[in-house]
PDB file of C-alpha atoms in Angstrom:
ATOM      1  CA  MET A   1     126.301 -92.920 -70.627  1.00 29.00           C
ATOM      2  CA  LEU A   2     122.982 -93.022 -72.618  1.00 36.00           C
ATOM      3  CA  ARG A   3     121.350 -89.794 -73.140  1.00 40.00           C
ATOM      4  CA  VAL A   4     118.204 -89.251 -75.186  1.00 38.00           C
ATOM      5  CA  ALA A   5     116.688 -86.339 -76.404  1.00 35.00           C
ATOM      6  CA  LEU A   6     112.967 -85.772 -76.133  1.00 46.00           C
ATOM      7  CA  ALA A   7     110.603 -82.636 -76.926  1.00 42.00           C
ATOM      8  CA  LEU A   8     107.499 -82.300 -75.591  1.00 39.00           C
ATOM      9  CA  LEU A   9     104.674 -82.311 -77.678  1.00 40.00           C
ATOM     10  CA  ALA A  10     103.526 -79.039 -79.384  1.00 37.00           C
ATOM     11  CA  PHE A  11     100.357 -78.777 -77.452  1.00 38.00           C
ATOM     12  CA  LEU A  12     101.800 -79.575 -74.361  1.00 43.00           C
ATOM     13  CA  VAL A  13     102.124 -76.344 -72.372  1.00 37.00           C
ATOM     14  CA  PRO A  14     102.697 -75.711 -68.609  1.00 36.00           C
ATOM     15  CA  GLY A  15     100.058 -76.289 -66.586  1.00 36.00           C
ATOM     16  CA  MET A  16      97.389 -78.767 -65.888  1.00 38.00           C
ATOM     17  CA  ALA A  17      97.005 -82.042 -68.084  1.00 40.00           C
ATOM     18  CA  LEU A  18      93.224 -82.347 -69.012  1.00 43.00           C
ATOM     19  CA  ALA A  19      93.078 -85.223 -71.464  1.00 48.00           C
ATOM     20  CA  GLN A  20      90.344 -87.631 -70.324  1.00 57.00           C
ATOM     21  CA  ALA A  21      89.248 -85.308 -67.700  1.00 61.00           C
ATOM     22  CA  VAL A  22      85.755 -84.071 -68.165  1.00 64.00           C
ATOM     23  CA  GLN A  23      86.529 -81.238 -65.610  1.00 76.00           C
ATOM     24  CA  CYS A  24      89.120 -80.753 -63.597  1.00 86.00           C
ATOM     25  CA  SER A  25      89.817 -78.060 -61.207  1.00 84.00           C
ATOM     26  CA  PRO A  26      93.063 -78.352 -58.495  1.00 83.00           C
ATOM     27  CA  PRO A  27      92.548 -77.522 -55.021  1.00 86.00           C
ATOM     28  CA  ALA A  28      94.057 -74.039 -53.909  1.00 85.00           C
ATOM     29  CA  GLN A  29      96.293 -75.923 -51.553  1.00 88.00           C
ATOM     30  CA  MET A  30      98.288 -78.750 -53.038  1.00 89.00           C
ATOM     31  CA  PRO A  31      98.170 -82.011 -51.239  1.00 89.00           C
ATOM     32  CA  ARG A  32     101.338 -83.008 -49.724  1.00 92.00           C
ATOM     33  CA  PRO A  33     102.194 -86.732 -50.179  1.00 94.00           C
ATOM     34  CA  ARG A  34     104.086 -88.901 -47.420  1.00 94.00           C
ATOM     35  CA  PRO A  35     107.369 -90.244 -48.408  1.00 94.00           C
ATOM     36  CA  VAL A  36     107.702 -93.578 -50.003  1.00 94.00           C
ATOM     37  CA  GLN A  37     110.009 -96.053 -48.955  1.00 88.00           C
ATOM     38  CA  PRO A  38     110.859 -99.551 -50.588  1.00 88.00           C
ATOM     39  CA  GLY A  39     108.224-102.180 -48.815  1.00 81.00           C
ATOM     40  CA  THR A  40     108.688-105.596 -47.830  1.00 75.00           C
ATOM     41  CA  GLY A  41     110.610-107.636 -51.149  1.00 74.00           C
ATOM     42  CA  GLU A  42     110.899-104.220 -52.610  1.00 80.00           C
ATOM     43  CA  ALA A  43     114.425-103.360 -52.372  1.00 85.00           C
ATOM     44  CA  GLY A  44     116.264-100.865 -54.600  1.00 90.00           C
ATOM     45  CA  ARG A  45     117.296-102.425 -58.171  1.00 91.00           C
ATOM     46  CA  ILE A  46     119.758-100.361 -60.351  1.00 93.00           C
ATOM     47  CA  MET A  47     120.188-102.489 -63.764  1.00 93.00           C
ATOM     48  CA  PRO A  48     120.149-101.743 -67.570  1.00 93.00           C
ATOM     49  CA  ILE A  49     116.378-100.797 -68.797  1.00 95.00           C
ATOM     50  CA  GLY A  50     115.524-103.440 -71.853  1.00 94.00           C
ATOM     51  CA  SER A  51     112.108-101.378 -72.460  1.00 95.00           C
ATOM     52  CA  TYR A  52     109.253 -99.375 -70.873  1.00 97.00           C
ATOM     53  CA  THR A  53     105.367 -99.817 -69.873  1.00 97.00           C
ATOM     54  CA  LEU A  54     103.074 -96.733 -70.245  1.00 98.00           C
ATOM     55  CA  ALA A  55     100.166 -97.512 -67.794  1.00 98.00           C
ATOM     56  CA  LEU A  56      96.757 -96.421 -68.136  1.00 98.00           C
ATOM     57  CA  SER A  57      94.213 -97.033 -65.214  1.00 97.00           C
ATOM     58  CA  TRP A  58      90.429 -96.968 -66.135  1.00 97.00           C
ATOM     59  CA  SER A  59      89.399 -94.348 -63.167  1.00 96.00           C
ATOM     60  CA  PRO A  60      85.839 -95.404 -62.711  1.00 96.00           C
ATOM     61  CA  GLN A  61      86.495 -99.257 -61.889  1.00 97.00           C
ATOM     62  CA  TYR A  62      89.352 -97.977 -59.340  1.00 96.00           C
ATOM     63  CA  CYS A  63      86.747 -95.378 -57.748  1.00 95.00           C
ATOM     64  CA  SER A  64      83.847 -98.156 -57.652  1.00 94.00           C
ATOM     65  CA  THR A  65      85.907 -99.846 -54.744  1.00 92.00           C
ATOM     66  CA  ALA A  66      88.545 -97.312 -53.623  1.00 90.00           C
ATOM     67  CA  ARG A  67      88.171 -95.835 -50.124  1.00 86.00           C
ATOM     68  CA  GLY A  68      90.489 -93.488 -47.852  1.00 83.00           C
ATOM     69  CA  SER A  69      91.817 -90.185 -48.171  1.00 83.00           C
ATOM     70  CA  ASP A  70      94.269 -90.923 -51.006  1.00 84.00           C
ATOM     71  CA  SER A  71      91.361 -91.464 -53.548  1.00 89.00           C
ATOM     72  CA  ALA A  72      89.408 -88.174 -52.526  1.00 89.00           C
ATOM     73  CA  PHE A  73      90.500 -85.976 -55.577  1.00 91.00           C
ATOM     74  CA  GLN A  74      90.152 -88.946 -57.902  1.00 93.00           C
ATOM     75  CA  CYS A  75      86.869 -89.987 -56.522  1.00 92.00           C
ATOM     76  CA  LYS A  76      84.764 -87.750 -55.163  1.00 88.00           C
ATOM     77  CA  GLY A  77      83.629 -85.866 -58.021  1.00 84.00           C
ATOM     78  CA  ARG A  78      84.278 -82.342 -56.352  1.00 84.00           C
ATOM     79  CA  ASN A  79      87.602 -81.557 -58.201  1.00 83.00           C
ATOM     80  CA  GLY A  80      87.623 -83.734 -61.372  1.00 84.00           C
ATOM     81  CA  ARG A  81      85.567 -86.491 -63.425  1.00 90.00           C
ATOM     82  CA  PHE A  82      87.910 -88.876 -64.899  1.00 93.00           C
ATOM     83  CA  GLY A  83      88.252 -91.590 -67.493  1.00 94.00           C
ATOM     84  CA  PHE A  84      91.576 -93.142 -68.049  1.00 96.00           C
ATOM     85  CA  VAL A  85      94.176 -91.416 -66.013  1.00 96.00           C
ATOM     86  CA  LEU A  86      98.187 -92.149 -65.977  1.00 97.00           C
ATOM     87  CA  HIS A  87      99.196 -94.907 -63.496  1.00 98.00           C
ATOM     88  CA  GLY A  88     102.686 -94.377 -64.654  1.00 97.00           C
ATOM     89  CA  LEU A  89     105.754 -94.805 -67.049  1.00 98.00           C
ATOM     90  CA  TRP A  90     107.838 -97.826 -65.899  1.00 97.00           C
ATOM     91  CA  PRO A  91     111.020 -98.652 -66.968  1.00 97.00           C
ATOM     92  CA  ASP A  92     111.303-102.669 -67.355  1.00 95.00           C
ATOM     93  CA  GLY A  93     114.833-104.778 -67.273  1.00 93.00           C
ATOM     94  CA  VAL A  94     115.723-107.489 -69.653  1.00 88.00           C
ATOM     95  CA  GLY A  95     113.553-110.483 -68.414  1.00 82.00           C
ATOM     96  CA  ARG A  96     111.294-110.602 -65.680  1.00 82.00           C
ATOM     97  CA  THR A  97     112.904-108.326 -63.325  1.00 88.00           C
ATOM     98  CA  TRP A  98     112.766-104.342 -63.385  1.00 92.00           C
ATOM     99  CA  PRO A  99     114.950-101.404 -61.892  1.00 96.00           C
ATOM    100  CA  GLN A 100     113.306 -99.866 -59.017  1.00 96.00           C
ATOM    101  CA  PHE A 101     113.835 -97.356 -55.961  1.00 96.00           C
ATOM    102  CA  CYS A 102     117.138 -96.335 -57.720  1.00 95.00           C
ATOM    103  CA  ARG A 103     117.980 -93.625 -55.277  1.00 93.00           C
ATOM    104  CA  LYS A 104     116.147 -91.578 -52.276  1.00 93.00           C
ATOM    105  CA  ALA A 105     113.498 -89.642 -53.563  1.00 95.00           C
ATOM    106  CA  ASP A 106     112.396 -86.491 -51.677  1.00 95.00           C
ATOM    107  CA  LEU A 107     109.160 -85.153 -51.632  1.00 97.00           C
ATOM    108  CA  LEU A 108     107.843 -83.738 -54.726  1.00 97.00           C
ATOM    109  CA  PRO A 109     107.957 -79.851 -55.050  1.00 96.00           C
ATOM    110  CA  ARG A 110     103.973 -78.578 -55.218  1.00 95.00           C
ATOM    111  CA  GLU A 111     104.437 -77.218 -58.627  1.00 96.00           C
ATOM    112  CA  VAL A 112     105.146 -80.708 -60.011  1.00 97.00           C
ATOM    113  CA  ILE A 113     101.952 -81.973 -58.189  1.00 96.00           C
ATOM    114  CA  ARG A 114     100.140 -78.975 -59.432  1.00 95.00           C
ATOM    115  CA  GLN A 115     101.122 -79.517 -63.004  1.00 95.00           C
ATOM    116  CA  ASN A 116     100.366 -83.445 -62.785  1.00 96.00           C
ATOM    117  CA  LEU A 117      97.458 -83.870 -60.604  1.00 95.00           C
ATOM    118  CA  CYS A 118      94.653 -83.929 -63.365  1.00 93.00           C
ATOM    119  CA  MET A 119      96.557 -86.431 -65.270  1.00 95.00           C
ATOM    120  CA  THR A 120      97.587 -88.917 -62.365  1.00 96.00           C
ATOM    121  CA  PRO A 121      94.906 -87.596 -59.763  1.00 95.00           C
ATOM    122  CA  SER A 122      96.677 -88.589 -56.732  1.00 94.00           C
ATOM    123  CA  ALA A 123      99.381 -86.581 -54.801  1.00 95.00           C
ATOM    124  CA  GLN A 124     100.360 -89.734 -53.138  1.00 96.00           C
ATOM    125  CA  LEU A 125     100.584 -92.151 -56.214  1.00 96.00           C
ATOM    126  CA  LEU A 126     102.682 -89.135 -58.291  1.00 97.00           C
ATOM    127  CA  GLN A 127     105.170 -89.606 -55.207  1.00 97.00           C
ATOM    128  CA  HIS A 128     105.098 -93.083 -55.677  1.00 97.00           C
ATOM    129  CA  GLU A 129     105.665 -93.445 -59.159  1.00 98.00           C
ATOM    130  CA  TRP A 130     108.781 -90.848 -58.795  1.00 98.00           C
ATOM    131  CA  ALA A 131     110.057 -92.930 -55.923  1.00 97.00           C
ATOM    132  CA  LYS A 132     109.793 -96.049 -57.443  1.00 97.00           C
ATOM    133  CA  HIS A 133     110.022 -95.593 -61.537  1.00 97.00           C
ATOM    134  CA  GLY A 134     111.017 -92.177 -61.798  1.00 97.00           C
ATOM    135  CA  THR A 135     114.249 -92.225 -60.118  1.00 97.00           C
ATOM    136  CA  CYS A 136     115.475 -94.893 -62.446  1.00 96.00           C
ATOM    137  CA  MET A 137     114.871 -92.831 -65.801  1.00 96.00           C
ATOM    138  CA  ALA A 138     115.781 -89.251 -64.818  1.00 96.00           C
ATOM    139  CA  SER A 139     117.436 -86.951 -62.572  1.00 93.00           C
ATOM    140  CA  LYS A 140     114.801 -84.435 -61.553  1.00 96.00           C
ATOM    141  CA  PRO A 141     111.122 -85.242 -61.184  1.00 97.00           C
ATOM    142  CA  GLU A 142     110.141 -82.480 -63.436  1.00 97.00           C
ATOM    143  CA  LEU A 143     111.972 -84.366 -66.464  1.00 97.00           C
ATOM    144  CA  TYR A 144     110.173 -87.612 -65.383  1.00 97.00           C
ATOM    145  CA  PHE A 145     106.795 -86.217 -65.234  1.00 97.00           C
ATOM    146  CA  ASP A 146     107.359 -84.074 -68.617  1.00 97.00           C
ATOM    147  CA  LEU A 147     108.078 -87.396 -70.311  1.00 97.00           C
ATOM    148  CA  ALA A 148     105.212 -89.234 -68.879  1.00 97.00           C
ATOM    149  CA  ARG A 149     102.415 -86.504 -69.574  1.00 96.00           C
ATOM    150  CA  ALA A 150     103.590 -86.092 -73.120  1.00 96.00           C
ATOM    151  CA  PHE A 151     103.244 -90.012 -73.614  1.00 97.00           C
ATOM    152  CA  TYR A 152     100.002 -89.978 -71.721  1.00 95.00           C
ATOM    153  CA  GLN A 153      98.779 -86.553 -73.569  1.00 94.00           C
ATOM    154  CA  SER A 154      99.272 -88.158 -77.004  1.00 94.00           C
ATOM    155  CA  MET A 155      96.870 -91.117 -76.309  1.00 95.00           C
ATOM    156  CA  ARG A 156      93.399 -91.249 -77.922  1.00 94.00           C
ATOM    157  CA  PHE A 157      90.612 -93.200 -76.605  1.00 94.00           C
ATOM    158  CA  PRO A 158      87.703 -95.182 -78.281  1.00 94.00           C
ATOM    159  CA  ASP A 159      84.152 -94.349 -77.114  1.00 94.00           C
ATOM    160  CA  MET A 160      83.963 -96.038 -73.873  1.00 95.00           C
ATOM    161  CA  ALA A 161      80.549 -95.153 -73.147  1.00 94.00           C
ATOM    162  CA  ALA A 162      79.602 -97.022 -76.069  1.00 95.00           C
ATOM    163  CA  LEU A 163      81.850 -99.795 -75.623  1.00 97.00           C
ATOM    164  CA  ALA A 164      80.570 -99.886 -72.049  1.00 97.00           C
ATOM    165  CA  ARG A 165      76.708-100.477 -73.092  1.00 96.00           C
ATOM    166  CA  ARG A 166      77.786-103.306 -75.291  1.00 96.00           C
ATOM    167  CA  ASP A 167      76.885-106.918 -74.487  1.00 94.00           C
ATOM    168  CA  ASN A 168      79.231-109.720 -74.912  1.00 96.00           C
ATOM    169  CA  LEU A 169      82.317-107.247 -75.681  1.00 98.00           C
ATOM    170  CA  THR A 170      85.791-109.098 -75.785  1.00 98.00           C
ATOM    171  CA  VAL A 171      88.948-108.037 -74.863  1.00 98.00           C
ATOM    172  CA  GLY A 172      90.015-108.474 -78.660  1.00 98.00           C
ATOM    173  CA  GLN A 173      87.024-106.307 -79.742  1.00 98.00           C
ATOM    174  CA  PHE A 174      88.207-103.600 -76.908  1.00 98.00           C
ATOM    175  CA  THR A 175      91.945-103.952 -77.926  1.00 98.00           C
ATOM    176  CA  ASP A 176      90.800-103.162 -81.647  1.00 98.00           C
ATOM    177  CA  ALA A 177      88.795-100.005 -80.825  1.00 97.00           C
ATOM    178  CA  PHE A 178      91.675 -98.843 -79.036  1.00 97.00           C
ATOM    179  CA  VAL A 179      94.150 -99.510 -81.926  1.00 97.00           C
ATOM    180  CA  ARG A 180      91.735 -97.486 -84.344  1.00 97.00           C
ATOM    181  CA  ALA A 181      91.729 -94.432 -82.033  1.00 96.00           C
ATOM    182  CA  ASN A 182      95.762 -94.706 -82.043  1.00 96.00           C
ATOM    183  CA  ARG A 183      96.586 -95.757 -85.691  1.00 91.00           C
ATOM    184  CA  ARG A 184     100.552 -96.503 -84.804  1.00 92.00           C
ATOM    185  CA  LEU A 185      99.664 -98.998 -82.162  1.00 97.00           C
ATOM    186  CA  ARG A 186      98.941-102.808 -83.021  1.00 97.00           C
ATOM    187  CA  PRO A 187      97.126-105.401 -80.849  1.00 97.00           C
ATOM    188  CA  ASP A 188     100.312-106.707 -79.871  1.00 97.00           C
ATOM    189  CA  MET A 189     101.594-103.512 -78.233  1.00 98.00           C
ATOM    190  CA  ILE A 190      98.864-103.697 -76.001  1.00 98.00           C
ATOM    191  CA  ARG A 191      98.086-105.992 -72.568  1.00 98.00           C
ATOM    192  CA  VAL A 192      94.487-105.527 -70.849  1.00 98.00           C
ATOM    193  CA  ARG A 193      94.142-105.951 -67.521  1.00 98.00           C
ATOM    194  CA  THR A 194      91.270-106.568 -65.750  1.00 98.00           C
ATOM    195  CA  THR A 195      90.003-107.136 -61.920  1.00 96.00           C
ATOM    196  CA  ARG A 196      87.919-110.139 -60.588  1.00 94.00           C
ATOM    197  CA  GLY A 197      84.572-110.641 -62.401  1.00 95.00           C
ATOM    198  CA  ASN A 198      86.552-109.364 -65.917  1.00 97.00           C
ATOM    199  CA  TRP A 199      86.150-105.434 -65.276  1.00 98.00           C
ATOM    200  CA  LEU A 200      88.566-103.559 -67.252  1.00 98.00           C
ATOM    201  CA  SER A 201      90.975-102.305 -64.710  1.00 98.00           C
ATOM    202  CA  GLU A 202      94.331-101.018 -66.836  1.00 98.00           C
ATOM    203  CA  ILE A 203      95.851-100.843 -70.004  1.00 98.00           C
ATOM    204  CA  TRP A 204      99.586-101.494 -70.712  1.00 98.00           C
ATOM    205  CA  ILE A 205     100.943-100.171 -73.561  1.00 98.00           C
ATOM    206  CA  CYS A 206     104.787-101.451 -74.344  1.00 97.00           C
ATOM    207  CA  MET A 207     107.682 -99.452 -75.580  1.00 97.00           C
ATOM    208  CA  ASP A 208     111.243-100.607 -76.694  1.00 96.00           C
ATOM    209  CA  ARG A 209     114.305 -99.232 -75.380  1.00 94.00           C
ATOM    210  CA  ALA A 210     114.191 -96.317 -77.710  1.00 95.00           C
ATOM    211  CA  LEU A 211     110.591 -95.214 -76.265  1.00 96.00           C
ATOM    212  CA  GLU A 212     108.994 -96.557 -79.684  1.00 96.00           C
ATOM    213  CA  PHE A 213     105.781 -98.578 -79.131  1.00 97.00           C
ATOM    214  CA  ALA A 214     106.730-102.019 -79.617  1.00 97.00           C
ATOM    215  CA  ARG A 215     105.538-105.674 -79.370  1.00 96.00           C
ATOM    216  CA  CYS A 216     104.985-106.687 -75.676  1.00 96.00           C
ATOM    217  CA  PRO A 217     107.722-108.930 -74.363  1.00 91.00           C
ATOM    218  CA  ALA A 218     107.279-112.359 -73.268  1.00 85.00           C
ATOM    219  CA  GLY A 219     106.262-112.412 -69.610  1.00 80.00           C
ATOM    220  CA  LYS A 220     104.180-109.264 -69.680  1.00 81.00           C
ATOM    221  CA  ASP A 221     100.528-110.998 -69.943  1.00 88.00           C
ATOM    222  CA  GLY A 222      96.964-109.574 -69.662  1.00 95.00           C
ATOM    223  CA  ALA A 223      93.445-110.794 -70.456  1.00 96.00           C
ATOM    224  CA  LYS A 224      93.353-113.395 -73.142  1.00 96.00           C
ATOM    225  CA  GLY A 225      91.409-111.681 -76.536  1.00 96.00           C
ATOM    226  CA  ALA A 226      88.517-113.999 -76.462  1.00 97.00           C
ATOM    227  CA  ALA A 227      87.620-113.518 -72.823  1.00 97.00           C
ATOM    228  CA  TYR A 228      84.525-111.088 -71.948  1.00 97.00           C
ATOM    229  CA  LEU A 229      85.108-107.677 -70.751  1.00 98.00           C
ATOM    230  CA  ARG A 230      83.268-105.701 -68.605  1.00 98.00           C
ATOM    231  CA  ILE A 231      83.566-101.662 -68.311  1.00 98.00           C
ATOM    232  CA  GLU A 232      82.372 -99.740 -65.609  1.00 97.00           C
ATOM    233  CA  PRO A 233      80.502 -96.565 -66.780  1.00 94.00           C
ATOM    234  CA  GLY A 234      82.096 -93.240 -66.605  1.00 86.00           C
ATOM    235  CA  PRO A 235      81.734 -89.929 -67.529  1.00 75.00           C
ATOM    236  CA  ALA A 236      81.228 -88.907 -71.356  1.00 68.00           C
ATOM    237  CA  MET A 237      84.566 -87.734 -72.496  1.00 64.00           C
ATOM    238  CA  PRO A 238      84.798 -85.110 -75.176  1.00 59.00           C
ATOM    239  CA  ARG A 239      86.035 -86.353 -78.448  1.00 58.00           C
ATOM    240  CA  PRO A 240      88.697 -84.160 -80.613  1.00 51.00           C
ATOM    241  CA  SER A 241      88.011 -83.763 -84.296  1.00 51.00           C
ATOM    242  CA  PRO A 242      90.746 -85.978 -86.179  1.00 49.00           C
ATOM    243  CA  ALA A 243      91.926 -82.893 -87.647  1.00 44.00           C
ATOM    244  CA  ARG A 244      92.985 -81.417 -84.333  1.00 46.00           C
ATOM    245  CA  GLN A 245      94.237 -84.657 -83.151  1.00 48.00           C
ATOM    246  CA  ALA A 246      98.253 -84.930 -81.967  1.00 46.00           C
ATOM    247  CA  PRO A 247     100.536 -87.168 -83.132  1.00 47.00           C
ATOM    248  CA  VAL A 248     100.658 -90.649 -81.466  1.00 45.00           C
ATOM    249  CA  THR A 249     104.092 -90.138 -80.059  1.00 48.00           C
ATOM    250  CA  PRO A 250     106.124 -87.367 -78.838  1.00 50.00           C
ATOM    251  CA  ALA A 251     108.241 -85.273 -81.593  1.00 45.00           C
ATOM    252  CA  ARG A 252     111.937 -86.303 -81.446  1.00 44.00           C
ATOM    253  CA  LYS A 253     114.139 -83.091 -81.493  1.00 38.00           C
ATOM    254  CA  PRO A 254     116.812 -81.658 -79.100  1.00 34.00           C
ATOM    255  CA  GLY A 255     115.309 -80.050 -76.076  1.00 37.00           C
ATOM    256  CA  LEU A 256     114.051 -82.074 -73.070  1.00 42.00           C
ATOM    257  CA  ILE A 257     117.384 -84.479 -72.033  1.00 44.00           C
ATOM    258  CA  LEU A 258     116.886 -87.397 -69.994  1.00 54.00           C
ATOM    259  CA  ASN A 259     119.634 -90.300 -68.552  1.00 52.00           C
ATOM    260  CA  LEU A 260     117.469 -93.308 -69.069  1.00 53.00           C
ATOM    261  CA  ASP A 261     120.080 -95.249 -68.338  1.00 50.00           C
ATOM    262  CA  PRO A 262     120.525 -96.114 -64.331  1.00 48.00           C
ATOM    263  CA  ASN A 263     123.152 -98.673 -65.166  1.00 49.00           C
ATOM    264  CA  THR A 264     125.368 -95.617 -65.137  1.00 42.00           C
ATOM    265  CA  GLN A 265     124.499 -94.731 -61.431  1.00 46.00           C
ATOM    266  CA  PRO A 266     126.282 -97.808 -59.026  1.00 37.00           C
ATOM    267  CA  LEU A 267     125.441 -98.692 -56.031  1.00 37.00           C
ATOM    268  CA  LYS A 268     127.064 -96.841 -52.958  1.00 41.00           C
ATOM    269  CA  ASN A 269     128.610-100.441 -52.315  1.00 36.00           C
ATOM    270  CA  GLY A 270     129.564-100.740 -55.741  1.00 32.00           C
ATOM    271  CA  GLY A 271     127.264-103.567 -56.648  1.00 33.00           C
ATOM    272  CA  ARG A 272     124.292-103.832 -58.177  1.00 30.00           C
TER     273      ARG A 272
END
């Protein structure tokens, strides 16, 4: 059984993940998500993990079209104002298929939601990420979200307000700005995802099976570097001084033990 030991970043303490939140005050009563089951065409798949994706969503773009109660905390502005938020940490397979819904997922404990609601500002999305992706990576949701939060909080971001004001900004120029903010990344480790109209939607950061940043594999496509990119303006984000920036990747030492190989968890019928 493959077991990988990972320690959280030195600055990661119990409580709210505030990276990329101008302000975030959790509600007194934690929202309760609905159970998440595989949808049509989303049967559970247990298979070896070949790589990982850290998916960061640009919240202002999502909120420009979002409707419904599930998006209220993220988009109404009463409890928080957000820039980049964590969509998820996803295990990828080898090739174009990936593991998903590896076992039954109970509802997340309120404390897990409380600790991560300012990182992923939707209790329903947190439940979905645990059910679809986390169950293929860790035995408990606390371990999965601790790992995801460590990588999320290690990210640094360019001046998004300045980039949003630029005329004729290209995907390649945006990627270069992101790389300058995160020195251990290269442009070929990042995929930029856009909506109709070339609006920035998400950034996918690629990692290998050892959770090291790596060149994105074939088939993980994004917008072309020469394409123009539009950015929905968002809140002015605090910019930490270089001297206080944390390492780009979590330090590795014994501490947080995760089972990262769902291939060791056989299906009840003995198949894959």
